[in-house]
Short mmCIF file of C-alpha atoms and ligand atoms in Angstrom, two decimals:
data_model
loop_
_atom_site.label_atom_id
_atom_site.label_comp_id
_atom_site.label_asym_id
_atom_site.label_seq_id
_atom_site.Cartn_x
_atom_site.Cartn_y
_atom_site.Cartn_z
CA UNK A 1 4.80 1.60 -11.02
CA UNK A 2 1.95 0.32 -8.92
CA UNK A 3 0.70 2.32 -6.03
CA UNK A 4 -0.78 1.44 -2.61
CA UNK A 5 -3.96 3.61 -1.89
CA UNK A 6 -6.00 4.79 0.97
CA UNK A 7 -7.83 1.51 1.79
CA UNK A 8 -4.54 -0.09 3.02
CA UNK A 9 -4.40 2.34 5.94
CA UNK A 10 -5.22 0.54 9.18
CA UNK A 11 -5.88 -2.70 7.14
CA UNK A 12 -2.32 -3.53 6.26
CA UNK A 13 -2.92 -7.17 5.50
CA UNK A 14 0.57 -7.56 3.93
CA UNK A 15 -0.51 -10.46 1.59
CA UNK A 16 0.94 -8.22 -1.14
CA UNK A 17 4.36 -8.62 0.19
CA UNK A 18 4.37 -12.45 -0.29
CA UNK A 19 4.10 -12.24 -4.18
CA UNK A 20 6.32 -9.32 -4.98
CA UNK A 21 9.23 -10.51 -7.04
CA UNK A 22 11.03 -7.21 -6.60
CA UNK A 23 10.70 -6.83 -2.84
CA UNK A 24 9.11 -3.43 -3.60
CA UNK A 25 7.19 -2.88 -0.43
CA UNK A 26 8.20 -0.68 2.45
CA UNK A 27 6.46 -0.67 5.90
CA UNK A 28 5.19 2.07 8.07
CA UNK A 29 3.11 1.78 11.31
CA UNK A 30 -0.26 1.40 9.55
CA UNK A 31 0.32 1.38 5.81
CA UNK A 32 2.64 -0.05 3.19
CA UNK A 33 4.20 1.88 0.29
CA UNK A 34 5.51 0.66 -2.99
CA UNK A 35 8.92 2.04 -4.30
CA UNK A 36 8.56 3.19 -7.85
CA UNK A 37 12.30 2.53 -8.00
CA UNK A 38 11.90 -1.15 -7.19
CA UNK A 39 8.51 -1.95 -8.79
CA UNK A 40 8.85 -3.88 -12.14
CA UNK A 41 5.08 -3.44 -12.93
CA UNK A 42 4.26 -7.15 -12.81
CA UNK A 43 0.76 -6.61 -11.33
CA UNK A 44 0.91 -9.71 -9.08
CA UNK A 45 0.17 -7.86 -5.94
CA UNK A 46 -3.13 -6.40 -7.13
CA UNK A 47 -5.36 -9.53 -6.70
CA UNK A 48 -3.64 -10.51 -3.39
CA UNK A 49 -4.85 -7.43 -1.55
CA UNK A 50 -8.04 -8.23 0.49
CA UNK A 51 -8.60 -4.43 0.63
CA UNK A 52 -8.19 -4.03 -3.15
CA UNK A 53 -5.91 -1.09 -2.34
CA UNK A 54 -3.29 -1.47 -5.07
CA UNK A 55 -3.58 0.15 -8.53
CA UNK A 56 -1.44 0.62 -11.58
CA UNK A 57 -0.39 4.25 -11.46
CA UNK A 58 -2.21 5.14 -14.69
CA UNK A 59 -5.40 3.57 -13.53
CA UNK A 60 -5.63 5.37 -10.15
CA UNK A 61 -9.13 6.65 -9.25
CA UNK A 62 -9.00 10.56 -9.38
CA UNK A 63 -9.19 10.92 -5.53
CA UNK A 64 -6.25 8.45 -5.00
CA UNK A 65 -3.79 10.22 -7.32
CA UNK A 66 -1.90 11.86 -4.41
CA UNK A 67 -0.91 8.39 -3.37
CA UNK A 68 1.57 8.18 -6.20
CA UNK A 69 3.82 10.80 -4.57
CA UNK A 70 3.17 9.43 -1.16
CA UNK A 71 4.29 5.98 -2.02
CA UNK A 72 7.50 7.35 -3.57
CA UNK A 73 8.37 9.44 -0.46
CA UNK A 74 7.35 6.94 2.20
CA UNK A 75 9.37 4.16 0.45
CA UNK A 76 12.47 6.21 0.80
CA UNK A 77 12.21 6.57 4.57
CA UNK A 78 10.52 3.23 5.71
CA UNK A 79 12.17 -0.21 6.01
CA UNK A 80 11.66 -2.77 3.38
CA UNK A 81 9.15 -5.58 4.32
CA UNK A 82 9.63 -9.00 2.61
CA UNK A 83 7.60 -11.27 4.81
CA UNK A 84 3.82 -11.39 5.53
CA UNK A 85 2.87 -10.54 9.04
CA UNK A 86 -0.39 -10.73 10.92
CA UNK A 87 -2.83 -7.83 10.10
CA UNK A 88 -3.96 -5.52 12.96
CA UNK A 89 -6.69 -7.24 14.96
CA UNK A 90 -9.24 -4.62 13.88
CA UNK A 91 -8.21 -4.68 10.21
CA UNK A 92 -11.43 -6.00 8.86
CA UNK A 93 -13.42 -3.26 10.66
CA UNK A 94 -11.35 -0.60 8.66
CA UNK A 95 -11.73 -2.25 5.24
CA UNK A 96 -13.75 0.04 3.12
CA UNK A 97 -13.85 3.02 5.65
CA UNK A 98 -13.75 6.42 3.90
CA UNK A 99 -11.32 9.25 4.52
CA UNK A 100 -8.55 7.37 6.22
CA UNK A 101 -5.70 9.42 4.77
CA UNK A 102 -5.68 11.61 7.96
CA UNK A 103 -5.04 8.31 10.10
CA UNK A 104 -1.91 7.38 8.31
CA UNK A 105 1.04 7.26 10.81
CA UNK A 106 4.56 8.01 9.44
FE1 SF4 B 1 5.85 -5.92 -6.67
FE2 SF4 B 1 4.84 -6.57 -9.06
FE3 SF4 B 1 3.33 -5.26 -7.14
FE4 SF4 B 1 5.42 -3.83 -8.33
S1 SF4 B 1 3.53 -4.74 -9.38
S2 SF4 B 1 4.81 -3.95 -6.26
S3 SF4 B 1 6.80 -5.69 -8.67
S4 SF4 B 1 4.10 -7.35 -7.09
FE1 F3S B 2 -2.02 -2.97 2.35
FE2 F3S B 2 -3.41 -4.65 0.73
FE3 F3S B 2 -0.80 -5.07 1.14
S1 F3S B 2 -4.09 -3.86 2.62
S2 F3S B 2 -0.49 -4.29 3.11
S3 F3S B 2 -1.78 -3.20 0.15
S4 F3S B 2 -2.37 -6.60 1.01
#
């Protein structure tokens, strides 16, 4: 499956949602998660993300590997999102900021 990683946190542009043929995205307060049950590995979401936050599971950077399990867990408890919505007003200022994992809201 594909995995949403740290740079989505507090950016949450939601462009990824528009192209997913499997409706595999689930929405939390400041992050989206992909359900590994729903994802059909099409890869369409990767170039859509302005934060470059989505990776194929097998190509995750070492420090982002914990996001595989996090996506799976959060997708089980968050509601599905199928329509793009406006990003947070300060999204651009968070794009590329390091160590955002501690800021994730669940
Ligand atoms: Fe959806 Fe395809 Fe991205 Fe999986 S890889 S989340 S199916 S767009
Ligand atoms: Fe997050 Fe990128 Fe989608 S920032 S909400 S994974 S477009």
